[in-house]
CSV table of C-alpha atoms in Angstrom, one decimal:
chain,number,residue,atom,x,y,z
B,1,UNK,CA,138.1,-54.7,-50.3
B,2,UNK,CA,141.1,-54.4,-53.3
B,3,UNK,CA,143.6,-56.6,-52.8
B,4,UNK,CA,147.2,-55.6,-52.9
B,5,UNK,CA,149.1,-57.7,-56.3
B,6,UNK,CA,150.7,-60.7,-55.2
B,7,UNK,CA,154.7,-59.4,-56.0
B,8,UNK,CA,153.5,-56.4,-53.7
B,9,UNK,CA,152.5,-58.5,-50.7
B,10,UNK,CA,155.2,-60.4,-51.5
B,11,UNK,CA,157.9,-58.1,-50.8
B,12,UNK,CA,156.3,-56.9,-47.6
B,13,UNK,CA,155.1,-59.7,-45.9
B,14,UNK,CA,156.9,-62.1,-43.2
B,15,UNK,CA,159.2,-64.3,-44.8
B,16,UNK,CA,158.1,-67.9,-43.6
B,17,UNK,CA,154.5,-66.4,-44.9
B,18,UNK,CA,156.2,-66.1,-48.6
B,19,UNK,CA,158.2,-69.1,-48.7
B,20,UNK,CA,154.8,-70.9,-47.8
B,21,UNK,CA,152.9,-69.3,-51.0
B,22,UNK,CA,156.5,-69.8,-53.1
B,23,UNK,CA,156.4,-73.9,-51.8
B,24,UNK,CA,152.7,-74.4,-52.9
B,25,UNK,CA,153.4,-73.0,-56.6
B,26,UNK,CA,155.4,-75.2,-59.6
B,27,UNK,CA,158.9,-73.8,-60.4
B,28,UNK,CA,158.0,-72.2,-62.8
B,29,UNK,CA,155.3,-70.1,-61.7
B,30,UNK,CA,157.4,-69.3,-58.7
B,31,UNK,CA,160.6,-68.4,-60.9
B,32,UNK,CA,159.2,-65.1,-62.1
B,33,UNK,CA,157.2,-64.2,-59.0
B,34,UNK,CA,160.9,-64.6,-56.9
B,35,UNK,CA,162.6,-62.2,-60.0
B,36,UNK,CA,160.5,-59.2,-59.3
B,37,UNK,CA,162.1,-58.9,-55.5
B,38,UNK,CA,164.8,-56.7,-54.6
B,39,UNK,CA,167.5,-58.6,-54.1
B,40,UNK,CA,167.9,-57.8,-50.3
B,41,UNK,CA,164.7,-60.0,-49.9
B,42,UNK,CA,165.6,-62.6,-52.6
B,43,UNK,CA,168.6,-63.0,-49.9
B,44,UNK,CA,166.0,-63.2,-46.7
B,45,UNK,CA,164.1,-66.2,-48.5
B,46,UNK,CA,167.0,-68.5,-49.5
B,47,UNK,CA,168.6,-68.0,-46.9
B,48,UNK,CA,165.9,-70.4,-44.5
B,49,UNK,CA,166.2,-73.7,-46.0
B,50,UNK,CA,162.0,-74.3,-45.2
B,51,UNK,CA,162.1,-72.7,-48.9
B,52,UNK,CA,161.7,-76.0,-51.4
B,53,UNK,CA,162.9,-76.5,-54.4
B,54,UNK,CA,166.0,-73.2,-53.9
B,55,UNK,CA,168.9,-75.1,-56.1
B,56,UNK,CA,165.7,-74.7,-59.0
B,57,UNK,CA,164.8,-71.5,-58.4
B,58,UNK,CA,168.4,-69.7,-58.4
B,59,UNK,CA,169.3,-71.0,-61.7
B,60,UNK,CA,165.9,-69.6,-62.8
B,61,UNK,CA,167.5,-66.1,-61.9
B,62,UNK,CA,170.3,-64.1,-64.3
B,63,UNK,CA,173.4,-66.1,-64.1
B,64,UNK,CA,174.7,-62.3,-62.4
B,65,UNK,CA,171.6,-62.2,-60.2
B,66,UNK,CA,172.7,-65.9,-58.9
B,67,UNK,CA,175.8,-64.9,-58.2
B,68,UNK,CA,175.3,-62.3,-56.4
B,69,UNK,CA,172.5,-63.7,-54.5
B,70,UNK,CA,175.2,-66.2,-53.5
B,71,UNK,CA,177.9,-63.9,-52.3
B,72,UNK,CA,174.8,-62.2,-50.4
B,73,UNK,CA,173.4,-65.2,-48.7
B,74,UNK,CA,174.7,-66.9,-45.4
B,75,UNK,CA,178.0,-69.0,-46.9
B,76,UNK,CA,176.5,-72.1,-45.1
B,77,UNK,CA,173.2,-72.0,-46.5
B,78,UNK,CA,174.5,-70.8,-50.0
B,79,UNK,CA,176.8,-74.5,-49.6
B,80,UNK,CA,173.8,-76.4,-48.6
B,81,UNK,CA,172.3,-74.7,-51.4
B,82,UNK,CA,175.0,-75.0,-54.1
B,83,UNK,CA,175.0,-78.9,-53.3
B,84,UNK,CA,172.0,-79.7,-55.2
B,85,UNK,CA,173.7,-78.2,-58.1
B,86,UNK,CA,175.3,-80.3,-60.9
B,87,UNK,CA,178.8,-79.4,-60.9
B,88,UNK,CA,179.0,-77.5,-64.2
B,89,UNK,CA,176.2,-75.3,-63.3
B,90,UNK,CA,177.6,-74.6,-59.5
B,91,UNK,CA,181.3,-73.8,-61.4
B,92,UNK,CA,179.0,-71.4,-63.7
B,93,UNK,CA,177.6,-69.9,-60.0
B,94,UNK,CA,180.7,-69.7,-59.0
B,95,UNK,CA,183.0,-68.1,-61.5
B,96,UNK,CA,181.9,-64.5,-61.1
B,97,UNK,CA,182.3,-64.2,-57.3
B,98,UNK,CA,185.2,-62.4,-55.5
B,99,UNK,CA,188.5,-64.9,-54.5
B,100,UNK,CA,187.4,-64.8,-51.0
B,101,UNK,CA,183.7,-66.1,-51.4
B,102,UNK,CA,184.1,-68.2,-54.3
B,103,UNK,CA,187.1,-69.7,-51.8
B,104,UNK,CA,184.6,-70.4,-48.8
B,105,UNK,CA,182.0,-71.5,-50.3
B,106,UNK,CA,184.5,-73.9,-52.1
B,107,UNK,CA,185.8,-75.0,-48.4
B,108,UNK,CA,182.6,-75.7,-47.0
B,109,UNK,CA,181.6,-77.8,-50.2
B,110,UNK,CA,184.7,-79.9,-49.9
B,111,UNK,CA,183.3,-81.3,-46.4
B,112,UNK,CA,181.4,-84.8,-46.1
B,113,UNK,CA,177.3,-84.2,-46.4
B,114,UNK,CA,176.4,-84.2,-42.8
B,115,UNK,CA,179.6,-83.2,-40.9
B,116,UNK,CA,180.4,-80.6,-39.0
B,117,UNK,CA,181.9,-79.1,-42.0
B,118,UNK,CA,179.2,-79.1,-43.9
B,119,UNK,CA,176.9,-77.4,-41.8
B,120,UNK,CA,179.7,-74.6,-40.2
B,121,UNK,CA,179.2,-71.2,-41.2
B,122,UNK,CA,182.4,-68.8,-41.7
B,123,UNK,CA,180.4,-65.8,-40.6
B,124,UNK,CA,181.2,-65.5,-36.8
B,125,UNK,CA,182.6,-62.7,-34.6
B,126,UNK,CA,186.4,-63.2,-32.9
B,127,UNK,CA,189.1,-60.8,-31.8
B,128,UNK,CA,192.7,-60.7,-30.4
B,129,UNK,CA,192.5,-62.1,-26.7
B,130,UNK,CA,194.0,-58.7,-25.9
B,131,UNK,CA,190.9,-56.3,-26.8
B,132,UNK,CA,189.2,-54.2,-24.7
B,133,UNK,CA,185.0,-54.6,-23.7
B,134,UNK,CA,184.9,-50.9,-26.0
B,135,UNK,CA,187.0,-52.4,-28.4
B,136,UNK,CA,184.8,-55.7,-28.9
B,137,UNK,CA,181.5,-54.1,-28.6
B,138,UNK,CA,182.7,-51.7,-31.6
B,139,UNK,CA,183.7,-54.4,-33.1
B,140,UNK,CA,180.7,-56.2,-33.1
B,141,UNK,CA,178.1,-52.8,-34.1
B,142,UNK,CA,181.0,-52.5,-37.5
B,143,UNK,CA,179.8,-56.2,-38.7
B,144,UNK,CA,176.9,-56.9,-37.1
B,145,UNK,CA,175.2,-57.3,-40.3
B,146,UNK,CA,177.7,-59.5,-42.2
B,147,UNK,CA,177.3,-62.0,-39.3
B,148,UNK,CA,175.2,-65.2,-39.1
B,149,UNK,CA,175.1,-64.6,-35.2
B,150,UNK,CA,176.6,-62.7,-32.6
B,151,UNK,CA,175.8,-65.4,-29.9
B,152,UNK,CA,179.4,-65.2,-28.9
B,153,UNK,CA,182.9,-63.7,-29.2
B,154,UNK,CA,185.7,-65.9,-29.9
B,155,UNK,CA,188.9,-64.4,-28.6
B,156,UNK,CA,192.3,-65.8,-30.5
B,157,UNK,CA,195.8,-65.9,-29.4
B,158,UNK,CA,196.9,-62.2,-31.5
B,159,UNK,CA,200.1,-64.1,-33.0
B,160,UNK,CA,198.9,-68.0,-33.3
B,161,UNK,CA,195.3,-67.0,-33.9
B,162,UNK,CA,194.8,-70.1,-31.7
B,163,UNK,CA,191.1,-69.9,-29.9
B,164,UNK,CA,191.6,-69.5,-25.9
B,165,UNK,CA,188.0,-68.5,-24.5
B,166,UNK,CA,184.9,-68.0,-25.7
B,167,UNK,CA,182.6,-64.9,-24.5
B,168,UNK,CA,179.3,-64.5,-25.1
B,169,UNK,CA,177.3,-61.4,-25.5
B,170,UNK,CA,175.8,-61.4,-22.4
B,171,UNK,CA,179.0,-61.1,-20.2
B,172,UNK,CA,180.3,-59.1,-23.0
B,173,UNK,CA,177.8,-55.9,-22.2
B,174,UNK,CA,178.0,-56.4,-18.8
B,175,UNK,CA,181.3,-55.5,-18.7
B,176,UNK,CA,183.3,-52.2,-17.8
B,177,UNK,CA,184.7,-50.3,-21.2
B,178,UNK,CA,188.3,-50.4,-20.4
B,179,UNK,CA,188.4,-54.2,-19.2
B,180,UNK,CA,189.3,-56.9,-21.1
B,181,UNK,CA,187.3,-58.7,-22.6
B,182,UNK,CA,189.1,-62.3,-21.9
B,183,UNK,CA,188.7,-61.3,-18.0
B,184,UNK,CA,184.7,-61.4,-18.6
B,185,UNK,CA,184.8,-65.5,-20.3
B,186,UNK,CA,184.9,-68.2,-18.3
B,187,UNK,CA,188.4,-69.9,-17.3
B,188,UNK,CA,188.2,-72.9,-18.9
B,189,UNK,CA,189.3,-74.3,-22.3
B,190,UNK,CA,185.9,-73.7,-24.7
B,191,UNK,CA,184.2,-76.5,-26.1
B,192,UNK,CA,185.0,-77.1,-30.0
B,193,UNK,CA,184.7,-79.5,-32.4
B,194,UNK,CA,186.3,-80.3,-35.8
B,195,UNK,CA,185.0,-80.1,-39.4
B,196,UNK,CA,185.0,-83.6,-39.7
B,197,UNK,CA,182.4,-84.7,-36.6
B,198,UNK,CA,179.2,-86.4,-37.8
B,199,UNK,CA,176.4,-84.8,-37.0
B,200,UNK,CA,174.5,-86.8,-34.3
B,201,UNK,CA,178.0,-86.2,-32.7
B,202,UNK,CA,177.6,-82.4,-33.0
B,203,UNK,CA,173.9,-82.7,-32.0
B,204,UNK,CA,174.0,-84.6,-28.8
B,205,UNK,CA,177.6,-81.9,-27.8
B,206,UNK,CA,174.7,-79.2,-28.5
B,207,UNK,CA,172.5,-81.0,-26.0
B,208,UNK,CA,174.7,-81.8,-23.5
B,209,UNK,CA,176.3,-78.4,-23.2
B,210,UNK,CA,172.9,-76.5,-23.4
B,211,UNK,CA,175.0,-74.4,-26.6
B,212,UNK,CA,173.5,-71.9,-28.9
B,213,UNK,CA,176.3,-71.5,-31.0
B,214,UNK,CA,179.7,-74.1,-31.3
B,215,UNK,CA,183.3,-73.2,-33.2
B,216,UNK,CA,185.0,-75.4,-35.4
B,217,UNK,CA,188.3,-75.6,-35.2
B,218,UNK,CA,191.9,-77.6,-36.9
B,219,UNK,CA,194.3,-79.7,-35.2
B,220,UNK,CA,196.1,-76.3,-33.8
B,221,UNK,CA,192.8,-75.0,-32.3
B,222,UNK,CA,192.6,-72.5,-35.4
B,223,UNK,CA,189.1,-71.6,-36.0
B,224,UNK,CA,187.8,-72.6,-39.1
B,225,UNK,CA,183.4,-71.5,-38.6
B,226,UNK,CA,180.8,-72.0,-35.8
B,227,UNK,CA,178.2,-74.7,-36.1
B,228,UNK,CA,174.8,-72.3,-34.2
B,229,UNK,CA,171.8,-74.6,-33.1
B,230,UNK,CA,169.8,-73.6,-35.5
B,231,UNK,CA,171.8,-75.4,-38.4
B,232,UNK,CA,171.8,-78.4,-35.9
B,233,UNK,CA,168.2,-78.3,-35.6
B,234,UNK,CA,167.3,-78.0,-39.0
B,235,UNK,CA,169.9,-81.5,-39.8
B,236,UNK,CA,168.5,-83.3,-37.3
B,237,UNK,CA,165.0,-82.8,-38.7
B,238,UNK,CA,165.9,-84.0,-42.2
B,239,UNK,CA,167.6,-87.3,-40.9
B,240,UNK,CA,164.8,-88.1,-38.8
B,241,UNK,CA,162.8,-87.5,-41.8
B,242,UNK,CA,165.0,-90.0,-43.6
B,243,UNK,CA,165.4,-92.3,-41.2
B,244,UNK,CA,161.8,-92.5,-40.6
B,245,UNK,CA,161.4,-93.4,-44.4
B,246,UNK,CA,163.7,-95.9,-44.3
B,247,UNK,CA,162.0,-97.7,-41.1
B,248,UNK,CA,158.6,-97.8,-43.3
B,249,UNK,CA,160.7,-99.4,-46.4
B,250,UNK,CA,161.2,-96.7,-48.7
B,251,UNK,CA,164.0,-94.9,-49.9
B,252,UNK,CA,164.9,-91.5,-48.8
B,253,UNK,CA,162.5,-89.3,-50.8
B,254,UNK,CA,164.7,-86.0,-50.4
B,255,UNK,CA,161.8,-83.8,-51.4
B,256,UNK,CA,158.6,-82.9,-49.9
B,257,UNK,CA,155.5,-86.2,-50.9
B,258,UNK,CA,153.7,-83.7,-53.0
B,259,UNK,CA,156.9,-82.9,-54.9
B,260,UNK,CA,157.9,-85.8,-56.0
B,261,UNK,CA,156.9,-87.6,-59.2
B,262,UNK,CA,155.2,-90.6,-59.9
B,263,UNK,CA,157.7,-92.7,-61.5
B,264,UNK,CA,160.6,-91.2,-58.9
B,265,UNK,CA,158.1,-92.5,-56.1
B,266,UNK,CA,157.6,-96.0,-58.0
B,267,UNK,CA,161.4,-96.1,-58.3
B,268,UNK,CA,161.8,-95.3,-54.5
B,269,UNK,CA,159.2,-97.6,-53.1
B,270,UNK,CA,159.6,-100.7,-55.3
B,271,UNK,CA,163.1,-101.6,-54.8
B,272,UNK,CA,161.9,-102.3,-51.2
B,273,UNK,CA,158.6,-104.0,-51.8
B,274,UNK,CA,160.1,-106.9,-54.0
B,275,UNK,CA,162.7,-107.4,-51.6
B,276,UNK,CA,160.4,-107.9,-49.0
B,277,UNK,CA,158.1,-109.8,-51.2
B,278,UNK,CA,161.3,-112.6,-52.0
B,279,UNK,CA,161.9,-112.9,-48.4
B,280,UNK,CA,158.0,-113.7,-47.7
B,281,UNK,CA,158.3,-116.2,-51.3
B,282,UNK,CA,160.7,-118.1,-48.3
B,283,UNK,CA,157.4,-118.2,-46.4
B,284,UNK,CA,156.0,-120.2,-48.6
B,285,UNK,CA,158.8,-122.6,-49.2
B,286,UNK,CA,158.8,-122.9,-45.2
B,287,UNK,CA,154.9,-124.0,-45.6
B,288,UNK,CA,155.5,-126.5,-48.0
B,289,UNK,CA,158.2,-127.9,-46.7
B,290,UNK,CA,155.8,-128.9,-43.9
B,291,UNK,CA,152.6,-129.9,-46.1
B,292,UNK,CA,152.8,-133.3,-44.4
B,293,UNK,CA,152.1,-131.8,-40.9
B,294,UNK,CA,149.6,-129.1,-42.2
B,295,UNK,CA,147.4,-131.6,-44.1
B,296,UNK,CA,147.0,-133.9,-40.5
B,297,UNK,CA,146.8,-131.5,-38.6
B,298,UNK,CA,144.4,-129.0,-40.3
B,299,UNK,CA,143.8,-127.1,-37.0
B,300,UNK,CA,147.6,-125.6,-37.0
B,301,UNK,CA,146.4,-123.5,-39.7
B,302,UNK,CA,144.1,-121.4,-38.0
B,303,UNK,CA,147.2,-119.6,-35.8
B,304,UNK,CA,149.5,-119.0,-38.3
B,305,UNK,CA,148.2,-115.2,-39.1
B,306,UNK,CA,148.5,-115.1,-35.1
B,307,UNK,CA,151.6,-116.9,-34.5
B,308,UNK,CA,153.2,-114.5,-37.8
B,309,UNK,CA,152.2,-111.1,-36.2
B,310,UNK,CA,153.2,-111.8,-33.0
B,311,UNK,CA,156.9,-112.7,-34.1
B,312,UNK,CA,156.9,-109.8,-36.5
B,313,UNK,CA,155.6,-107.4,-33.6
B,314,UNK,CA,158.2,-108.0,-31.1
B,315,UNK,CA,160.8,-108.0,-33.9
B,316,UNK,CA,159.5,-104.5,-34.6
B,317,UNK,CA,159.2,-103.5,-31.0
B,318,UNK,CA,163.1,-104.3,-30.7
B,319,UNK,CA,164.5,-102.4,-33.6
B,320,UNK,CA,162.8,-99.7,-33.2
B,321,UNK,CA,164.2,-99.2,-29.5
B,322,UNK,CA,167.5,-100.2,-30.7
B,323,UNK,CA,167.6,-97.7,-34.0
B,324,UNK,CA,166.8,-94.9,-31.4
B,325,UNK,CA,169.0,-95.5,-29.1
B,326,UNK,CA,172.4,-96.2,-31.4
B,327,UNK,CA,171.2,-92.9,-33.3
B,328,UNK,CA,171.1,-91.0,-29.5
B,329,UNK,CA,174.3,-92.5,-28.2
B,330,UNK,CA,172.6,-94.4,-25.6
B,331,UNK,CA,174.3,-97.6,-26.7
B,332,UNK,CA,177.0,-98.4,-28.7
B,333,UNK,CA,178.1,-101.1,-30.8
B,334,UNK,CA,180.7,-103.2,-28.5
B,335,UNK,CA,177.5,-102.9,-26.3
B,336,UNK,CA,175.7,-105.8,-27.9
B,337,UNK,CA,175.9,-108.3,-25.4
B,338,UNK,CA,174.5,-106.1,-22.6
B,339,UNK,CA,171.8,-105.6,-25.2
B,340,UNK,CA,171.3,-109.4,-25.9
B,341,UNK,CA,171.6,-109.8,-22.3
B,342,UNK,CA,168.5,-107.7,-21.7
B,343,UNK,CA,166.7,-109.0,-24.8
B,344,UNK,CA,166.8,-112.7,-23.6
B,345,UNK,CA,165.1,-112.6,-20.9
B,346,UNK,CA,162.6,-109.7,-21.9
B,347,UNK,CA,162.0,-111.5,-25.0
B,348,UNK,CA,161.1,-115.1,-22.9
B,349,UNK,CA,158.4,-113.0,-20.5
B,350,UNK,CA,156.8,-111.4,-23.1
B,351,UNK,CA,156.2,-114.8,-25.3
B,352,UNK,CA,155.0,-116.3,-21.9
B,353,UNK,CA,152.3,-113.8,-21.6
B,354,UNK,CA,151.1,-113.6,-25.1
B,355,UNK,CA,151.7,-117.9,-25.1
B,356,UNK,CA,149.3,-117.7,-22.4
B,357,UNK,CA,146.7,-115.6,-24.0
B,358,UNK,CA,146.8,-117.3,-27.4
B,359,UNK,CA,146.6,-120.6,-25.0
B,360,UNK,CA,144.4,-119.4,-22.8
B,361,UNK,CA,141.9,-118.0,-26.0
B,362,UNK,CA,141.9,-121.4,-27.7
B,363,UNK,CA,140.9,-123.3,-24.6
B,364,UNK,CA,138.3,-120.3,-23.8
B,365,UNK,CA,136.8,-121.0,-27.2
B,366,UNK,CA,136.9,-124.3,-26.8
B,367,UNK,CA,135.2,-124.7,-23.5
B,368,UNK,CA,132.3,-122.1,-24.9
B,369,UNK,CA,131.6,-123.7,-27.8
B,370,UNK,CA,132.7,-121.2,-30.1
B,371,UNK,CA,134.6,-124.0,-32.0
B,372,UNK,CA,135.6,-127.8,-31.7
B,373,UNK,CA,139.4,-127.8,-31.7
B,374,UNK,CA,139.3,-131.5,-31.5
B,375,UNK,CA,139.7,-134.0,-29.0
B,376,UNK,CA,143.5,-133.2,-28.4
B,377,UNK,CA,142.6,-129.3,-28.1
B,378,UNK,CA,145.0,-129.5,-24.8
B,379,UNK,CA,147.8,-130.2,-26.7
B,380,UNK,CA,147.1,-127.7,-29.8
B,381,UNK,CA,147.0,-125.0,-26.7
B,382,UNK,CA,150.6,-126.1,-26.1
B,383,UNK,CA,152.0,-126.0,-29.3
B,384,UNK,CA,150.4,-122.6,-29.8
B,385,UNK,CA,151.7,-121.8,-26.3
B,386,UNK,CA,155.1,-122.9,-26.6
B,387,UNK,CA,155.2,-121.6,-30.3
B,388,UNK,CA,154.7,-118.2,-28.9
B,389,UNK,CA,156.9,-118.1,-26.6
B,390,UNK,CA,159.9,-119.7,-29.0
B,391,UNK,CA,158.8,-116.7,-31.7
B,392,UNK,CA,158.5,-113.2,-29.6
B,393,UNK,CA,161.8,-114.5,-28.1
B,394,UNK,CA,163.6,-115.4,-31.4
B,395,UNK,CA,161.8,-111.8,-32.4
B,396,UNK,CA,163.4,-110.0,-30.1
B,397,UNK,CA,166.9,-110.8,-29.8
B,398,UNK,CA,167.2,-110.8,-33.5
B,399,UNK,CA,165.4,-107.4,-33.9
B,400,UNK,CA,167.5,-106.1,-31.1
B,401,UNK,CA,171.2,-107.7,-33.0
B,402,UNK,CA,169.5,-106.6,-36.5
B,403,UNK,CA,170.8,-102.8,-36.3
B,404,UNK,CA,174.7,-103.9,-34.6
B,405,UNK,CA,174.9,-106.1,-37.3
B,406,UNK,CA,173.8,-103.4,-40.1
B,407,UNK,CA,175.8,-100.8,-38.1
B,408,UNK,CA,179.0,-102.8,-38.0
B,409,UNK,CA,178.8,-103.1,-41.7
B,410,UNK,CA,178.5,-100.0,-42.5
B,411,UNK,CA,174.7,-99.5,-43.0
B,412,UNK,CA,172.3,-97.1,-41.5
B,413,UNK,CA,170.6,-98.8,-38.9
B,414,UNK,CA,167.5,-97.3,-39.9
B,415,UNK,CA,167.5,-99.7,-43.0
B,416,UNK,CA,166.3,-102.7,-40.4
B,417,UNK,CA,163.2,-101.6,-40.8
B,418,UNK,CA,159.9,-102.4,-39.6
B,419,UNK,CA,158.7,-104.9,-42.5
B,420,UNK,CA,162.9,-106.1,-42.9
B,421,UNK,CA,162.4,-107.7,-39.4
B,422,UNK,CA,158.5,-108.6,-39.5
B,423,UNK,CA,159.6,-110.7,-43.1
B,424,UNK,CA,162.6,-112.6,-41.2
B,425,UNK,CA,160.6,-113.0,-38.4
B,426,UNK,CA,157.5,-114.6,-40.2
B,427,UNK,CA,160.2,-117.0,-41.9
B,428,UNK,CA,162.2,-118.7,-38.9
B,429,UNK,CA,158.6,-118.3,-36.6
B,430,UNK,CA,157.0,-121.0,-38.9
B,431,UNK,CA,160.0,-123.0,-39.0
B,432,UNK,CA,159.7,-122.5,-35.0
B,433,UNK,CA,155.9,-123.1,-34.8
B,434,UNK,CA,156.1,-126.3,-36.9
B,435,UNK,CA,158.9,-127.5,-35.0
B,436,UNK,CA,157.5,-127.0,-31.9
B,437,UNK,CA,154.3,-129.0,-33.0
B,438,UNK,CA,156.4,-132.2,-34.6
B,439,UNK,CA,158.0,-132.2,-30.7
B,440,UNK,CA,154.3,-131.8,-29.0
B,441,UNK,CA,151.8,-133.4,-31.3
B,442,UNK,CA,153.5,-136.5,-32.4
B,443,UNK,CA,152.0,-139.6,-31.7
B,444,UNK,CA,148.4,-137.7,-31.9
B,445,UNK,CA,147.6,-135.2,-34.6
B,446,UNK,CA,151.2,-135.8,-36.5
């Protein structure tokens, strides 16, 4: 069968279907494909941010054509857009556009990346307290279209313009013609937030309050935009992306893998990797400075790989519970203590029942045959015993105090990551292994 041309389908098929063929092709190849669409559904693909490499693409268009796409689009995605923009080129964007757009997308650029500001949309639905259900449902048909979402009606004071209730569109049609509308919303102050709350803030308000759609308002209750779920959802998604790249040691990439280039992804992975690989040089310097005890006691060699990964595990285990939690609320940073309470003794009965099954495997071996440990094989199970015990504890409360202590300093806690801990860990649990061996095996092996 003959196929329709590609710029055919491409103006009449679903959107998320388009943006997927756009994503898969180079700039460049997608630049001239995206200028041969109306501009109605040039609008309808930038405006879903699942659409890669859109700061690219709308200076590929006309200067004109960008800027009108702009004043089209959604004004929080056109801000989220705009941002990946050097300034002289989002000033060139910007320039043709009425006062009133160019002012708002202004606004919204002038919030922190990743408040409540930056993610607000100025495109919501509000009346005087005083209208009518006929009034507001008129209303509502006259700018249905220039709306992000109709979720809900936010009803101002008529002189202060102060918000007093929200009511959503549900109630709203349920109600009789002549009645007011303010009579239909609950009677209770609505929840709100301001343009400068961070965004896990914003997300875990969202999740508490089961909302679809939030308003953002000044310090006179003024409403500046609404924050709608699906803005929340898609800023979640990109800092768990982030964060999850940061717990594996690399850099935020800020671009889909297959996008980004080889010496960007050198750049983004190396920093980490030599880091890492000066803390493990400390590793070394650990071993030698105990090159006496290794070289009489040969034997104590065989469970440092196990003795290394256990510490690093637990570590691991810790700060990854710990990163979670401080990024869903669950504990906060004057909570350290109760978390170091916890840690202690969790930390002590998990390095008793791995010290008893490295213990417990040497002495197995031993009694089989498997391999001659020597004739003070008791006292290596000890050491390796004790060891693990001192090292999944140490592991834990420091992987557990490792995120407070980045936290508190201002970092992400997402930067203790995974090989962070394991590479401290592996440091102080051969000064601990060692240590514990001097105490256990002198007079016999040292």
């Amino acid at each position: 069968m003959l196929q329709t041309p590609f710029p055919a389908r491409l103006a009449l098929g679903h959107a998320a279907d388009l943006i997927e063929y756009l994503n898969e092709l180079p700039v460049a190849e997608a630049a001239p494909l995206l200028a041969t669409l109306p501009l109605e559904r040039q609008v309808e693909l930038f405006d879903r941010p699942e659409l890669q490499s859109a700061a690219a693409l709308l200076l590929s268009l006309e200067p004109a054509r960008g800027s009108r796409l702009l004043a089209e689009m959604s004004a929080d995605r056109a801000a989220d857009v705009l941002r990946e923009l050097r300034p002289a080129d989002r000033s060139r964007l910007l320039a043709p556009l009425e006062p009133e757009p160019a002012a708002t997308l202004r606004q919204l650029l002038g919030y922190p990346e990743g408040s409540a500001g930056s993610l607000m949309t100025t495109e919501f639905v509000s009346l005087p307290a005083d209208a009518t259900v006929a009034e507001a449902l008129d209303h509502i048909r006259a700018v249905e279209r220039t709306r992000e979402t109709i979720y809900a009606l936010y009803l101002l004071d008529p002189v202060s313009g102060v918000l007093l209730r929200t009511v959503s569109l549900r109630r709203l049609i349920t109600g009789a013609p002549g009645q007011k509308a303010i009579e239909l919303a609950p009677a209770r102050e609505p929840v709100a937030i301001s343009a400068d709350t961070p965004r896990d803030d914003v997300a875990r308000l969202f999740a508490r309050h089961d909302l679809l759609a939030v308003p953002v308002v000044d310090a006179a209750r003024r409403v500046l935009g609404i924050v709608t779920v699906d803005d929340v959802l898609d800023a979640v998604v990109q800092k768990d992306t982030a964060d999850a790249q940061r717990f594996g040691g690399v850099e935020e990439l800020g671009k889909p893998y297959l996008r980004i280039g080889f010496l960007e992804m050198l750049r983004k992975r190396a920093g980490w990797l030599c880091i890492l690989l000066v803390g493990e040089m400390l590793t070394a310097s650990a071993m030698q400075h105990f090159e006496d005890e290794l070289e009489k006691a040969i034997v104590l060699t065989l469970f440092i790989p196990l003795i290394m990964s256990s510490g690093g595990n637990s570590g691991s285990q810790a700060t990854s519970l710990l990163i979670r939690a401080l990024a869903l609320g669950e504990v906060r940073l004057r909570d350290w203590w109760r978390v170091a309470l916890r840690e202690v003794p969790t930390g002590l009965s998990l390095g008793v029942i791995l010290g008893v099954l490295g213990a417990g495997r040497l002495l197995v071996w031993q009694w089989a045959g498997f391999y001659d440990y020597g004739p003070h094989y008791l006292l290596v199970a000890l050491t390796v015993g004790l060891g693990l015990v001192g090292i999944v504890l140490f592991g834990s409360v420091a992987g557990s105090m490792l995120p407070f202590g980045l936290k508190r300093l201002g970092f992400d806690p997402a930067s203790a990551s995974a090989p962070f801990v394991a590479t401290l860990v592996d440091v102080t649990g051969l000064v601990i292994y060692f240590s514990v061996a001097m105490a256990v095996l002198s007079g016999t092996l040292l």
